[in-house]
Short mmCIF file of C-alpha atoms and ligand atoms in Angstrom, two decimals:
data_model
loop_
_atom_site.label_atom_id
_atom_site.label_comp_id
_atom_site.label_asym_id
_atom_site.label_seq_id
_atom_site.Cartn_x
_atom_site.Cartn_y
_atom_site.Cartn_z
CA UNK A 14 51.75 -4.91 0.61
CA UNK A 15 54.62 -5.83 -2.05
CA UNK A 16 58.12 -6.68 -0.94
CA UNK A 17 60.53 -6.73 -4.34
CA UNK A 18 63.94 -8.74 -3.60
CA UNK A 19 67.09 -7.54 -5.13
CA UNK A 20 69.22 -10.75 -4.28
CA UNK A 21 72.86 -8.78 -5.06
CA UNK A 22 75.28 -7.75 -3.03
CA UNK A 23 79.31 -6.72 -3.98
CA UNK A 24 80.65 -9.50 -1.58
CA UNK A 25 79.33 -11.61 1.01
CA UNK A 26 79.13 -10.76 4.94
CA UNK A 27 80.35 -14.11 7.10
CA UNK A 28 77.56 -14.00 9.06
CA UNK A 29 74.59 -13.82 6.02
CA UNK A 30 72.46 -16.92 5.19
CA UNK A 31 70.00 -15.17 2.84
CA UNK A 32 70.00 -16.08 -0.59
CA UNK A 33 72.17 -13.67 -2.83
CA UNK A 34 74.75 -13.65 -5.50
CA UNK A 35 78.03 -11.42 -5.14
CA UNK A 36 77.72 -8.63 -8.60
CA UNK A 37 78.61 -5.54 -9.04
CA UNK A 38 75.44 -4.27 -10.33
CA UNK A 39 71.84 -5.37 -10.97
CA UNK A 40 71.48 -7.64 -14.35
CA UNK A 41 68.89 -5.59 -16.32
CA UNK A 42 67.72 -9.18 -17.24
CA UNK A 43 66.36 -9.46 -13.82
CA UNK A 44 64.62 -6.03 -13.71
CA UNK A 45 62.57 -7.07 -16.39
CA UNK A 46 61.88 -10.56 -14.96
CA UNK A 47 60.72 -8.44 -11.33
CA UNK A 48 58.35 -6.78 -14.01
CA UNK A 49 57.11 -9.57 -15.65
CA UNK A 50 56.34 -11.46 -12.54
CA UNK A 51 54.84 -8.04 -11.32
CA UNK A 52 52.34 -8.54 -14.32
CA UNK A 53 51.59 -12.21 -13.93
CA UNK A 54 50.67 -12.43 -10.32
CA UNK A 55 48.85 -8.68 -10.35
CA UNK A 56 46.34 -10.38 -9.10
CA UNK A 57 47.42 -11.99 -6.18
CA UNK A 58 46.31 -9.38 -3.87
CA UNK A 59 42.92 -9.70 -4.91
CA UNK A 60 43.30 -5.95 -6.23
CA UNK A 61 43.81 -4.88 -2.45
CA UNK A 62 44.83 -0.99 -2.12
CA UNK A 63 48.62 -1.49 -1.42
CA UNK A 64 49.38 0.50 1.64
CA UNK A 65 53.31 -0.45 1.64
CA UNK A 66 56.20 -1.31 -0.60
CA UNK A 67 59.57 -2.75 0.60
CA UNK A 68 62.41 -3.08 -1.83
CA UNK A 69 64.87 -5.49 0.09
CA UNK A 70 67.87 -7.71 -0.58
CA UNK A 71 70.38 -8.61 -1.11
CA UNK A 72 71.39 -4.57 -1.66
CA UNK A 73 68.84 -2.31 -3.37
CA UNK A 74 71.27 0.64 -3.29
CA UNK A 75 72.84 -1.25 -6.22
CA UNK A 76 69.63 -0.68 -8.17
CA UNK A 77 70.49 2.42 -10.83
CA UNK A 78 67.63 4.82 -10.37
CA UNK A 79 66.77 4.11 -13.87
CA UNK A 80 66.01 0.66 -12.85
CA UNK A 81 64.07 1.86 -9.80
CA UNK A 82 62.30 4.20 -11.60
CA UNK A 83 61.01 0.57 -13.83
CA UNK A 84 59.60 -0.69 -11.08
CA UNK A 85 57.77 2.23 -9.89
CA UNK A 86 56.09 2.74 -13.01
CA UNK A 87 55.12 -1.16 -13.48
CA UNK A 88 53.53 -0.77 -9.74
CA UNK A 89 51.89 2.19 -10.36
CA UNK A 90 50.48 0.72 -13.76
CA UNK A 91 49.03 -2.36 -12.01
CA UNK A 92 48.31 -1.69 -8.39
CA UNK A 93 46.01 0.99 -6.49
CA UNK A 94 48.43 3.44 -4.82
CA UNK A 95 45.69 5.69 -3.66
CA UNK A 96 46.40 4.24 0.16
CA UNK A 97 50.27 4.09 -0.28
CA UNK A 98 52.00 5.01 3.10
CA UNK A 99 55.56 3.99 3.57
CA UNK A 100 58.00 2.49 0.60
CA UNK A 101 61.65 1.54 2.24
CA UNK A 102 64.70 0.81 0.52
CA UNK A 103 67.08 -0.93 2.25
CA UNK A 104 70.74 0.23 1.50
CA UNK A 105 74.44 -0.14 2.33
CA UNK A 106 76.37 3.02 3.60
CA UNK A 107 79.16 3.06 0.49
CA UNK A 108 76.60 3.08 -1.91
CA UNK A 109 74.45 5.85 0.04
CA UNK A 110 76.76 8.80 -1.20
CA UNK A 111 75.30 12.44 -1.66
CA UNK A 112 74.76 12.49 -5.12
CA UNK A 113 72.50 8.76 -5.10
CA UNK A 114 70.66 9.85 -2.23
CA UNK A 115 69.37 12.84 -3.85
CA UNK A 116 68.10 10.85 -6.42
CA UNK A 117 66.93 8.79 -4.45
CA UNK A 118 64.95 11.17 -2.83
CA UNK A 119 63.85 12.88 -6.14
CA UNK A 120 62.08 9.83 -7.02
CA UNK A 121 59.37 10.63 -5.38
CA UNK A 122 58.85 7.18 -4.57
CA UNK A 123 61.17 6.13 -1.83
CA UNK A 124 59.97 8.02 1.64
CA UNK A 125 61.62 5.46 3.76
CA UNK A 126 65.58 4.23 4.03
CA UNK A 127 66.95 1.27 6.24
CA UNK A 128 70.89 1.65 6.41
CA UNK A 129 72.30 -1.94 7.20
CA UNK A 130 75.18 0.02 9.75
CA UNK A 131 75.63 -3.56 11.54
CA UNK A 132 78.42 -1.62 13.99
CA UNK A 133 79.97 1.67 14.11
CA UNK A 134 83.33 -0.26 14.77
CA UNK A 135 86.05 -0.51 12.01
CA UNK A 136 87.31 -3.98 13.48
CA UNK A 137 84.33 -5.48 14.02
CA UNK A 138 83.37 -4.39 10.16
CA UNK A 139 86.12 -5.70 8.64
CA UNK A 140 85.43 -8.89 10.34
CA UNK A 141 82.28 -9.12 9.26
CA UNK A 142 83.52 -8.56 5.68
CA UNK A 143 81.64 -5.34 5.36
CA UNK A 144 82.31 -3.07 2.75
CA UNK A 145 81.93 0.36 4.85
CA UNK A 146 84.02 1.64 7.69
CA UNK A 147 82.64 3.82 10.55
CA UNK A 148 82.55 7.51 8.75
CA UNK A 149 80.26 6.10 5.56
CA UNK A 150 77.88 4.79 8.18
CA UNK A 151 77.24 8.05 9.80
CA UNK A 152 78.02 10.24 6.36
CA UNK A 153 75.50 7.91 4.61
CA UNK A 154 73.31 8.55 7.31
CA UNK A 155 73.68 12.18 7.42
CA UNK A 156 73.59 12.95 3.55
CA UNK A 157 70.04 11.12 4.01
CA UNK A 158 68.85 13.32 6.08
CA UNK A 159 70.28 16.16 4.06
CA UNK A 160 68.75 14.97 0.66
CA UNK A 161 65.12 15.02 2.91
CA UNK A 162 64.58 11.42 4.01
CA UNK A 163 62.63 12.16 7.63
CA UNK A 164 62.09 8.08 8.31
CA UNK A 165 65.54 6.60 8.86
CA UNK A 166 66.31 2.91 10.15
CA UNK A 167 69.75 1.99 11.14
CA UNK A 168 70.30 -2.11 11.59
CA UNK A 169 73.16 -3.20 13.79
CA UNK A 170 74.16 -6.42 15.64
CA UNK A 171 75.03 -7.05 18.62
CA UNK A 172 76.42 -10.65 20.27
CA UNK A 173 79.74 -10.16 18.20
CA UNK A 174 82.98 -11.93 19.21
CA UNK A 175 85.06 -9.19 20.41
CA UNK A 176 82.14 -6.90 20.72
CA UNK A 177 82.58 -5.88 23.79
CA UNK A 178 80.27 -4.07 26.26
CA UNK A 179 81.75 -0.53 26.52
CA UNK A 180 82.25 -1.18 22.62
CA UNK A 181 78.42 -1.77 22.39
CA UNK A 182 77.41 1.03 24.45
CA UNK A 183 79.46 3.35 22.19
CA UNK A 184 77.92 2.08 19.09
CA UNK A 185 73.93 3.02 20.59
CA UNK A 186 75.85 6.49 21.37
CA UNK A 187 76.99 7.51 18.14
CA UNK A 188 73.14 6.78 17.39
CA UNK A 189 72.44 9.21 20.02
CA UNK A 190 73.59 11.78 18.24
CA UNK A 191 72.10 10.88 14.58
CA UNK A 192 68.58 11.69 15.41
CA UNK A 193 67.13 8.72 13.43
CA UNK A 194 63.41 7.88 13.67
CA UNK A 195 63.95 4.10 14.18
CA UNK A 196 66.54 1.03 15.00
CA UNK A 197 66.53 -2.39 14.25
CA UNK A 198 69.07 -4.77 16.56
CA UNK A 199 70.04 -7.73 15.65
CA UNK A 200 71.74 -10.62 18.09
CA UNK A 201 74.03 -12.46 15.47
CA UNK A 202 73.30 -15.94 14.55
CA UNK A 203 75.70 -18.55 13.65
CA UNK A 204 73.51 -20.23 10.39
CA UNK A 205 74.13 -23.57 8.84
CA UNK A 206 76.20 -22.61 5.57
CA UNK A 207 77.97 -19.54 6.48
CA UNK A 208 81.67 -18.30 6.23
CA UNK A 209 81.32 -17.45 10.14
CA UNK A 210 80.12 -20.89 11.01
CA UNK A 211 83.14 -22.08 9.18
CA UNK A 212 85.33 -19.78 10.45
CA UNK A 213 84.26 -21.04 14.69
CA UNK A 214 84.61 -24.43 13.76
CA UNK A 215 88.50 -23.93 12.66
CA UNK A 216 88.84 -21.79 15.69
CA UNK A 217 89.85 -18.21 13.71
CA UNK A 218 86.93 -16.70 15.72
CA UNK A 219 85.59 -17.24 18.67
CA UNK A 220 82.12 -18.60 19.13
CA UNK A 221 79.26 -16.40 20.24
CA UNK A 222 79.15 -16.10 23.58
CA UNK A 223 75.08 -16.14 25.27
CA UNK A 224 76.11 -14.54 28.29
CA UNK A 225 77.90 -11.64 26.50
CA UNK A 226 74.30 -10.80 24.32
CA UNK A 227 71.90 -11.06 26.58
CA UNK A 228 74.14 -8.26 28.36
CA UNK A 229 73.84 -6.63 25.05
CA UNK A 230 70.21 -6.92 24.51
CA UNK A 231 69.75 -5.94 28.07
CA UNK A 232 72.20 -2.59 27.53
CA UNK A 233 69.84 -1.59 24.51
CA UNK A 234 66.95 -2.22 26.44
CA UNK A 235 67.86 0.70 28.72
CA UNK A 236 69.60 3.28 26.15
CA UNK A 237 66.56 2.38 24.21
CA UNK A 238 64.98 3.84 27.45
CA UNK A 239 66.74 6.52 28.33
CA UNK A 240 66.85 7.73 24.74
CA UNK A 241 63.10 7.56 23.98
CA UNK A 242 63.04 4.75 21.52
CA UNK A 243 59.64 2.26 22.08
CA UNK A 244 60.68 -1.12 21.93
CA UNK A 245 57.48 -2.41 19.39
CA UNK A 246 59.46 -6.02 18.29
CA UNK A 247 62.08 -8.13 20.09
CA UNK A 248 64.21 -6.38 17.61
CA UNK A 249 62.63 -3.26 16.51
CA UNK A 250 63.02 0.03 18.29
CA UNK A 251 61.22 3.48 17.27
CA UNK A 252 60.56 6.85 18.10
CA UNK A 253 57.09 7.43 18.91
CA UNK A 254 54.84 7.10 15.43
CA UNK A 255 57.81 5.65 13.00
CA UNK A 256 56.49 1.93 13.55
CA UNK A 257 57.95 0.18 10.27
CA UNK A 258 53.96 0.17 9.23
CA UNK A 259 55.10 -2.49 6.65
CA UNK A 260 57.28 -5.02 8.95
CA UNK A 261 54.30 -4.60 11.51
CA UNK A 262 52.03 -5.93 8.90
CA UNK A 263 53.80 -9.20 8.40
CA UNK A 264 53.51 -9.26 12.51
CA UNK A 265 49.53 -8.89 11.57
CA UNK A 266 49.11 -11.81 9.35
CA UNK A 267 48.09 -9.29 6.52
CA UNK A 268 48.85 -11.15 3.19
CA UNK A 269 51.76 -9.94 0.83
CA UNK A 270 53.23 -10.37 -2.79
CA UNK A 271 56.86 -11.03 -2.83
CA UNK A 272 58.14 -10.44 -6.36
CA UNK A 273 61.61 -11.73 -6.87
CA UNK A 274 64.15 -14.45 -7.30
CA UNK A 275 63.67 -16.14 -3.51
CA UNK A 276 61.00 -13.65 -2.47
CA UNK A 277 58.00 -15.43 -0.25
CA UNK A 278 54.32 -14.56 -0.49
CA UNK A 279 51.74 -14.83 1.74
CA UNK A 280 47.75 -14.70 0.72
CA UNK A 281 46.08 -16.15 4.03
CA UNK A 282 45.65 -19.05 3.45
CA UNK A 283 49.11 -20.73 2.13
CA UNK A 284 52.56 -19.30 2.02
CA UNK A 285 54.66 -19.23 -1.44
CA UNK A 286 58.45 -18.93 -1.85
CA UNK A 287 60.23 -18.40 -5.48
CA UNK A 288 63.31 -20.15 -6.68
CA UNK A 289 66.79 -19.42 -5.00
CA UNK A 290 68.70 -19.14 -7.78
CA UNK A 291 68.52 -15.92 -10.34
CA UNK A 292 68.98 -18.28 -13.35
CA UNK A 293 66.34 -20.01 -13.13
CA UNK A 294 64.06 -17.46 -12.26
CA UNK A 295 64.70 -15.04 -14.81
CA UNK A 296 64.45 -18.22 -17.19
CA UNK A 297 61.37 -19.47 -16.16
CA UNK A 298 59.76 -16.05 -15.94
CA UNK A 299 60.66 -15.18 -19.35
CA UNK A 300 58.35 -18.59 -20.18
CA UNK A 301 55.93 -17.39 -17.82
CA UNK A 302 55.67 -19.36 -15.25
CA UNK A 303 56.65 -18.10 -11.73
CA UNK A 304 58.78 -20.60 -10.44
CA UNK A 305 57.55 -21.25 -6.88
CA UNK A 306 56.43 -23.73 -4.05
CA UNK A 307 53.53 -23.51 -2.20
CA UNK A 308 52.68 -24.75 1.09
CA UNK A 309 48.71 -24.53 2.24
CA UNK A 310 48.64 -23.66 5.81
CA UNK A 311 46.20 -25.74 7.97
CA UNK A 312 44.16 -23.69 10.37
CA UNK A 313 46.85 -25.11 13.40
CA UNK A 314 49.63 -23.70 11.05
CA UNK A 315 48.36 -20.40 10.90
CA UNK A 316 47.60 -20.44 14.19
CA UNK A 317 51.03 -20.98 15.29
CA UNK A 318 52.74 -18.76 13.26
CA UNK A 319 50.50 -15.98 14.57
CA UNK A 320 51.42 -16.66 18.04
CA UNK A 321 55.15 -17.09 16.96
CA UNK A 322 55.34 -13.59 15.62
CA UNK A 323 52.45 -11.74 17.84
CA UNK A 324 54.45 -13.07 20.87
CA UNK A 325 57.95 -11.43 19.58
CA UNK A 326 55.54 -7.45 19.25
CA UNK A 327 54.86 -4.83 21.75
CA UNK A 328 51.25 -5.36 20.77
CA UNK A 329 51.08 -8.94 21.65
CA UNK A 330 47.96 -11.46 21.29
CA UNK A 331 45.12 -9.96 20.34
CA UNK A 332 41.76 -11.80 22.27
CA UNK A 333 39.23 -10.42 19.81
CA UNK A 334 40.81 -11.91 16.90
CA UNK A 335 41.97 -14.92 18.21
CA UNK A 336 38.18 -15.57 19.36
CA UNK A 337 37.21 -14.67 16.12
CA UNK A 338 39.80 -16.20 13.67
CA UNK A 339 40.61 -19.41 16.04
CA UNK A 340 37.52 -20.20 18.29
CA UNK A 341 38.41 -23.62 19.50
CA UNK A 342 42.07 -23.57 19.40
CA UNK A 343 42.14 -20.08 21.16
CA UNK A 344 39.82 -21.61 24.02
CA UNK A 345 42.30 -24.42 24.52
CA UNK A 346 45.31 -22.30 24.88
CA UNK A 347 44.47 -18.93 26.91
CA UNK A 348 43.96 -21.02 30.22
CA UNK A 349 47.83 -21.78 29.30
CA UNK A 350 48.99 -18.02 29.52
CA UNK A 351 48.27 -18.29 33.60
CA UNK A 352 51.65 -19.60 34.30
CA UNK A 353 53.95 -17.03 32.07
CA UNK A 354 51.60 -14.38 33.65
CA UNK A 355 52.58 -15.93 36.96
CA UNK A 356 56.14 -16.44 36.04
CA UNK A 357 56.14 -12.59 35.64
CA UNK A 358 56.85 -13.07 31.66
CA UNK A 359 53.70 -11.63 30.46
CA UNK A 360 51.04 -9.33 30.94
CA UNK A 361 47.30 -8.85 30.17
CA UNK A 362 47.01 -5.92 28.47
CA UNK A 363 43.79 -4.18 27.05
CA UNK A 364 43.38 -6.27 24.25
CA UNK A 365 44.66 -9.30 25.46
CA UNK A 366 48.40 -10.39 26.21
CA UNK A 367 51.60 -9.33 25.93
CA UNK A 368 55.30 -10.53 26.78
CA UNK A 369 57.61 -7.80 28.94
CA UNK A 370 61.23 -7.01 28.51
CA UNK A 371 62.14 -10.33 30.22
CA UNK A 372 59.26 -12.81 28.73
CA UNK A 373 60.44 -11.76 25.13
CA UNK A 374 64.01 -13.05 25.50
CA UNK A 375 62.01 -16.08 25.65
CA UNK A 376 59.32 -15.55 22.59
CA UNK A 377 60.40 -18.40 20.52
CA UNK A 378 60.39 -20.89 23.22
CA UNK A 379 56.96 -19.90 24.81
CA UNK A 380 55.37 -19.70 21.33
CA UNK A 381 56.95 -23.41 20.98
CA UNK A 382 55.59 -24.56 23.86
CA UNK A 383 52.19 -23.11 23.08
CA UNK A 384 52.11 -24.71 19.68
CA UNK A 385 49.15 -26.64 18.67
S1 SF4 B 27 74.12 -9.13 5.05
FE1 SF4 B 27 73.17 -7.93 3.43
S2 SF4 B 27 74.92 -7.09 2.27
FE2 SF4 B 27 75.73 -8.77 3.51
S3 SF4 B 27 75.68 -10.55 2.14
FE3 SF4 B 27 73.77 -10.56 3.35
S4 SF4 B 27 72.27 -9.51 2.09
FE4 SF4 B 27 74.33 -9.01 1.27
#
């Protein structure tokens, strides 16, 4: 699987702590520095069929298609498409007008779209700093579906000051009547860095309040429900088949290139992450050399991280290839399971373990206390 990071975005939501620069377009400069590092690490993959590609940011709907349509053909050159399945763009609604989408669509490349909505609520928009209002949201998402995109994933956030819960409710309604395929829900976080964070601390917005989401999360938990969307994630939501097959792979511990300024990389055995800074990147490319860290993941790293993320999916831990993959450590830690089971957090399942509704509002910590 490749994920390709397009770190620009017009201006800056409060709340974001991922690594972007505010433009009003993609530098061309960088396309050609996403190919080149496309070329140099090729390889990384061990010349694995790639079964998914995810074009994230940042904001990819900023990419012209021309510039899409140079990364498509420098994957196609390089890679084995035979197995491709899903390729999403993510997107912001005032950028998803008519016209783009259909050539978006006529690409032939792009079969999946991920809308960051974050709320159907003007106020709550503008507070975030968002660029859209209510009516692009659902026109964005409605010229999608006209242009022919059948796999459709909205993201919103819930756990807003001021957000409150008939609000809430009438935001997973107006998703009622969209007829998307999948959902991805968000409870906001206050990061280290962020306008938002500065904002709470001067008092111009009150802080998050815990109470207030979990009331949320449980509220989506039952429209999710009633409305006949699987919860397969913590935060993921689908209609029965539309898994995001290439989200669920990270969730797997299958390895993936990240091409990009920022981007992280994962081959099985250590874990890579490029430069934050677009400069650089595009500098150091052009000399080529992919400016990156790596960090070599001990067995008990690996370990951990699978429970951190297995624990947080529908799925859950797998017996067979923890036995397999993680013999001793696996024997050391299933006799610890007994008391969440007993707690009435988590269930055996047919291939192992899984957390319910009420265990994974607690993933995180039981995966921390299960850490090795
Ligand atoms: S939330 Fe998305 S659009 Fe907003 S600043 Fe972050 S990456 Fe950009």
């Amino acid at each position: 699987m490749i994920y390709i990071h397009i770190p620009y975005c017009k201006q800056r939501c409060i709340y974001c702590g991922f690594y972007s620069t505010a433009a009003s377009s993609v530098n061309e400069s960088y396309i050609d520095a996403v190919c080149n590092e496309l070329k140099i690490r090729a390889d990384y993959l061990r010349n694995k069929k790639i079964q998914t590609i995810y074009i994230g940011g940042g904001t990819p709907s900023l990419l012209t298609i021309k510039q899409l349509n140079k990364i498509q053909n420098t994957i196609d050159k390089l890679f084995d498409l035979s197995g491709l399945k899903e390729v999403t763009l993510e997107g912001n609604p005032e950028q998803l007008t008519e016209k783009h989408l259909t050539e978006l669509k006529n690409t032939n490349f792009i079969n999946r779209l991920s809308i960051g909505v974050q709320s159907f609520d003007n106020d709550i928009l503008k507070l975030l700093n968002r660029r859209h209002n209510c009516t692009d949201a659902i026109d964005a998402t409605k010229n999608a579906q006209k242009a022919g995109f059948d796999n459709i994933t909205l993201d919103l956030i819930y756990g807003i000051p001021g957000l409150t819960n008939k609000l809430w409710l009438e935001n997973l309604n107006i998703i009622a009547g969209l007829n998307i395929q999948h959902l991805s829900c968000y409870a906001l976080t206050v990061e280290d860095g962020t306008m938002l964070k500065t904002l709470i601390e001067k008092g111009k917005i009150a802080p998050t309040d815990e109470d207030q989401t979990l009331q949320h999360y449980e509220s989506l938990i039952e429209w999710c429900h009633k409305n006949n969307f699987v919860q397969y994630e913590i935060s993921n939501f689908c209609r029965e088949g539309y898994e995001a097959k290439h989200n669920s792979r990270y969730w797997n511990n299958t390895p993936y290139l990240g091409i990009g300024a920022a981007a992280h990389s994962y081959n099985g055995t250590s874990r890579q992450w490029n430069i934050s800074d677009i400069k650089n990147y595009i500098q150091s490319i052009n000399s080529g050399i992919v400016p990156s860290t790596i960090e070599n993941l001990s067995v008990e790293d690996s370990f951990n991280e699978y429970l951190m993320t297995a624990l947080r999916t529908r799925k859950g831990l797998e017996t067979n290839f923890l036995t397999n993959r993680y013999p001793d450590l696996w024997k050391a830690t299933e006799p610890k399971l007994t008391a969440y089971i007993n707690k009435g957090l988590m269930v055996p399942n047919a291939k192992g373990y899984h957390l319910n509704h009420k265990g994974m509002l607690l993933a995180d910590a039981i995966a921390a206390e299960l850490f090795t």
